[in-house]
Every structure is written in structure tokens, then in C-alpha cells.
Amino acid sequence: KTHELKIKNKELVSEKLELKKLSNAVTYNSNAIFIANKEGIIEYINPAYEQMTGYSFEDIKNGKTDLFQTEINYLIKNKFTLCGQGVYENKNKEQFITKITISIIKDSNYKVTSYVGVCEDMTQKINDDRLLQEKQILLLQQSKMASMGEMLGNIAHQWRQPLSVIS
């Protein structure tokens, strides 16, 4: 019996380590993560969620925000993973752009138990892409102007230098 207890204890320690690893992966992830129960009520947010949105778990519990609630309700109604990108407003009324995926979590009997959402803040990337595009357009315009200037210089040179008499 002692041997069985030792084996069971090893299994429990191993499972505890695995749970700790998964918990750390969610807690310390740079993407905002939330978990909602099967009714769509958010029961967990990680620190990145709070940083991205400005809302604490207390704000959510006290109904001070319904951020992502439309998406959760859509998922509950349609029963499939939701992927998309949207513009949202944080607690400070500043807009941010996020790529969001909300997945359905089911038990071994295929019954919905919860929903997990992962949000990647795309605001900086999109702003950087816009800036890069603007710089590329400016570079193209400058290149066109330089070519035009060179062409005008050649025309002026030809104008000043009459053609030699062909003999």
C-alpha cells in the first residue's frame, strides 16, 4: 500500500508541476487572456489584459465594462471559434486595435464548460506599418522628382548646346 501511495504522490506532484507551468504560461503571456464561464461571464483575466484595456478584474465583476462581451455572446450563439480584428476603447477612452481569438472549451462529454479569449494588441504594429507606407510613398515621390530634375537638366543642356553641323 505504501508503494501505491508513493506512485500516486509522484503523479500528483507531476500534475501539480504541469498545472503550474500552464498557469504561468497564461499569467505571464504578453497577450491579453480572459476566461469566461459557459454563461459568458468573465471569471479570469491575466495582467496583460489589465495593461491593454486598463480594466481590472474588479471593474469587470462590478459591471464597469462590457469589453469583448459582444464577441463572447456571438460565440455562445453560434458555437464556433471566433477570430477577428477590431477597434476597441480602453478605460481611458483611448482606442486600441486588437486581433482576437475566442475558443470554446469542452469537457470529455463535449459539453461547453467555458470560453478562452486571447487578444494581441496590434495598435503599434498597424501604426508602424502606416508610417512605413507613408515613408515609402515619400521616397517614391522624391525619386520621381529627382528623375524629373535630371531630365530637365539634360533638356536644358541640349538647348544650350546647338547641334553640330553634320559634315
Short mmCIF file of C-alpha atoms in Angstrom, two decimals:
data_model
loop_
_atom_site.label_atom_id
_atom_site.label_comp_id
_atom_site.label_asym_id
_atom_site.label_seq_id
_atom_site.Cartn_x
_atom_site.Cartn_y
_atom_site.Cartn_z
CA LYS A 1 0.00 0.00 0.00
CA THR A 2 2.89 2.38 0.75
CA HIS A 3 4.27 1.74 -2.71
CA GLU A 4 0.91 2.69 -4.28
CA LEU A 5 0.82 5.89 -2.24
CA LYS A 6 4.33 6.82 -3.38
CA ILE A 7 3.33 6.28 -7.02
CA LYS A 8 0.13 8.31 -6.56
CA ASN A 9 2.11 11.05 -4.80
CA LYS A 10 4.59 11.22 -7.72
CA GLU A 11 1.68 11.51 -10.15
CA LEU A 12 0.12 14.32 -8.12
CA VAL A 13 3.43 16.22 -7.92
CA SER A 14 3.87 15.81 -11.67
CA GLU A 15 0.31 17.07 -12.32
CA LYS A 16 0.86 20.00 -9.95
CA LEU A 17 4.03 20.99 -11.83
CA GLU A 18 2.19 20.74 -15.16
CA LEU A 19 -0.64 22.94 -13.83
CA LYS A 20 1.88 25.47 -12.52
CA LYS A 21 3.57 25.56 -15.94
CA LEU A 22 0.24 26.15 -17.70
CA SER A 23 -0.79 28.74 -15.13
CA ASN A 24 2.48 30.64 -15.65
CA ALA A 25 2.04 30.46 -19.44
CA VAL A 26 -1.31 32.22 -19.12
CA THR A 27 -0.36 34.64 -16.35
CA TYR A 28 2.91 35.85 -17.89
CA ASN A 29 1.78 35.82 -21.53
CA SER A 30 2.25 39.15 -23.32
CA ASN A 31 -1.16 38.74 -24.98
CA ALA A 32 -4.30 39.63 -23.05
CA ILE A 33 -6.13 36.48 -21.98
CA PHE A 34 -9.56 36.13 -20.44
CA ILE A 35 -11.63 33.11 -19.43
CA ALA A 36 -15.43 33.23 -19.34
CA ASN A 37 -17.79 30.60 -17.94
CA LYS A 38 -20.41 28.89 -20.12
CA GLU A 39 -22.84 31.77 -19.49
CA GLY A 40 -20.25 34.23 -20.87
CA ILE A 41 -19.32 35.83 -17.54
CA ILE A 42 -15.61 36.61 -17.37
CA GLU A 43 -14.02 34.79 -14.45
CA TYR A 44 -10.33 35.43 -15.09
CA ILE A 45 -8.08 37.99 -16.76
CA ASN A 46 -4.30 37.98 -16.91
CA PRO A 47 -2.12 41.05 -16.17
CA ALA A 48 -1.67 41.75 -19.92
CA TYR A 49 -5.47 42.14 -20.23
CA GLU A 50 -5.43 44.72 -17.48
CA GLN A 51 -2.49 46.51 -19.10
CA MET A 52 -4.08 46.53 -22.58
CA THR A 53 -7.58 47.57 -21.53
CA GLY A 54 -6.99 49.41 -18.27
CA TYR A 55 -9.78 47.39 -16.65
CA SER A 56 -9.13 45.34 -13.52
CA PHE A 57 -10.97 42.16 -12.62
CA GLU A 58 -12.91 44.21 -10.05
CA ASP A 59 -14.09 46.56 -12.85
CA ILE A 60 -15.34 43.55 -14.81
CA LYS A 61 -17.02 41.96 -11.78
CA ASN A 62 -18.73 45.24 -10.91
CA GLY A 63 -20.04 45.68 -14.47
CA LYS A 64 -17.93 48.76 -15.29
CA THR A 65 -17.15 47.36 -18.73
CA ASP A 66 -18.69 45.07 -21.30
CA LEU A 67 -15.50 44.89 -23.36
CA PHE A 68 -15.47 41.78 -25.60
CA GLN A 69 -18.95 40.83 -24.33
CA THR A 70 -20.49 41.17 -27.81
CA GLU A 71 -17.91 38.73 -29.16
CA ILE A 72 -18.49 36.26 -26.31
CA ASN A 73 -22.27 36.42 -26.83
CA TYR A 74 -21.80 35.85 -30.57
CA LEU A 75 -19.69 32.78 -29.83
CA ILE A 76 -22.25 31.40 -27.37
CA LYS A 77 -24.98 31.79 -30.00
CA ASN A 78 -23.03 30.41 -32.98
CA LYS A 79 -20.92 27.73 -31.22
CA PHE A 80 -17.66 28.08 -33.16
CA THR A 81 -14.27 29.69 -32.60
CA LEU A 82 -14.26 33.39 -33.30
CA CYS A 83 -11.24 35.06 -34.92
CA GLY A 84 -11.09 38.67 -35.95
CA GLN A 85 -9.65 42.12 -35.55
CA GLY A 86 -11.36 45.13 -34.09
CA VAL A 87 -11.00 48.61 -32.70
CA TYR A 88 -11.89 48.91 -29.02
CA GLU A 89 -11.75 51.59 -26.35
CA ASN A 90 -9.78 51.17 -23.13
CA LYS A 91 -10.69 52.53 -19.71
CA ASN A 92 -9.01 55.87 -20.54
CA LYS A 93 -11.19 56.19 -23.67
CA GLU A 94 -8.18 55.61 -25.94
CA GLN A 95 -8.67 53.38 -28.95
CA PHE A 96 -6.62 50.25 -29.49
CA ILE A 97 -6.64 47.65 -32.24
CA THR A 98 -6.58 44.00 -31.31
CA LYS A 99 -6.55 40.68 -33.05
CA ILE A 100 -8.88 38.47 -31.00
CA THR A 101 -9.49 34.73 -30.89
CA ILE A 102 -12.12 33.24 -28.60
CA SER A 103 -12.28 29.46 -28.37
CA ILE A 104 -14.80 27.08 -26.87
CA ILE A 105 -13.58 24.79 -24.07
CA LYS A 106 -15.48 21.50 -23.78
CA ASP A 107 -15.36 18.67 -21.27
CA SER A 108 -14.88 14.99 -22.10
CA ASN A 109 -18.62 14.73 -22.92
CA TYR A 110 -18.30 17.59 -25.44
CA LYS A 111 -20.34 19.96 -23.28
CA VAL A 112 -19.26 23.61 -23.27
CA THR A 113 -17.61 24.48 -19.95
CA SER A 114 -16.02 27.83 -20.72
CA TYR A 115 -14.55 30.17 -23.30
CA VAL A 116 -10.99 31.43 -23.54
CA GLY A 117 -10.08 34.63 -25.34
CA VAL A 118 -6.64 35.71 -26.49
CA CYS A 119 -6.10 39.29 -27.67
CA GLU A 120 -2.97 40.58 -29.36
CA ASP A 121 -2.57 44.35 -29.33
CA MET A 122 -1.98 45.33 -32.96
CA THR A 123 -2.07 49.11 -32.44
CA GLN A 124 1.70 49.70 -32.56
CA LYS A 125 2.25 47.29 -35.46
CA ILE A 126 -0.50 48.90 -37.55
CA ASN A 127 0.78 52.40 -36.74
CA ASP A 128 4.32 51.31 -37.67
CA ASP A 129 3.06 49.79 -40.94
CA ARG A 130 1.20 53.03 -41.76
CA LEU A 131 4.33 55.09 -41.05
CA LEU A 132 6.45 52.76 -43.21
CA GLN A 133 3.94 53.04 -46.06
CA GLU A 134 3.96 56.85 -45.80
CA LYS A 135 7.78 56.86 -45.92
CA GLN A 136 7.76 54.57 -48.97
CA ILE A 137 5.34 56.90 -50.76
CA LEU A 138 7.52 59.91 -49.88
CA LEU A 139 10.63 58.09 -51.13
CA LEU A 140 8.87 57.24 -54.40
CA GLN A 141 7.80 60.89 -54.84
CA GLN A 142 11.35 62.08 -54.14
CA SER A 143 12.69 59.57 -56.66
CA LYS A 144 10.25 60.84 -59.30
CA MET A 145 11.25 64.45 -58.59
CA ALA A 146 14.95 63.58 -58.87
CA SER A 147 14.36 61.84 -62.22
CA MET A 148 12.37 64.82 -63.47
CA GLY A 149 15.13 67.19 -62.36
CA GLU A 150 17.75 65.13 -64.18
CA MET A 151 15.62 65.05 -67.34
CA LEU A 152 15.10 68.84 -67.22
CA GLY A 153 18.85 69.31 -66.75
CA ASN A 154 19.52 67.21 -69.85
CA ILE A 155 16.95 69.17 -71.87
CA ALA A 156 18.48 72.49 -70.77
CA HIS A 157 21.95 71.25 -71.70
CA GLN A 158 20.74 70.23 -75.16
CA TRP A 159 19.03 73.58 -75.55
CA ARG A 160 22.25 75.45 -74.78
CA GLN A 161 24.38 73.22 -76.98
CA PRO A 162 23.13 73.53 -80.57
CA LEU A 163 23.55 70.50 -82.76
CA SER A 164 26.86 70.38 -84.61
CA VAL A 165 26.65 70.74 -88.33
CA ILE A 166 26.85 67.32 -89.84
CA SER A 167 29.58 67.31 -92.46
#
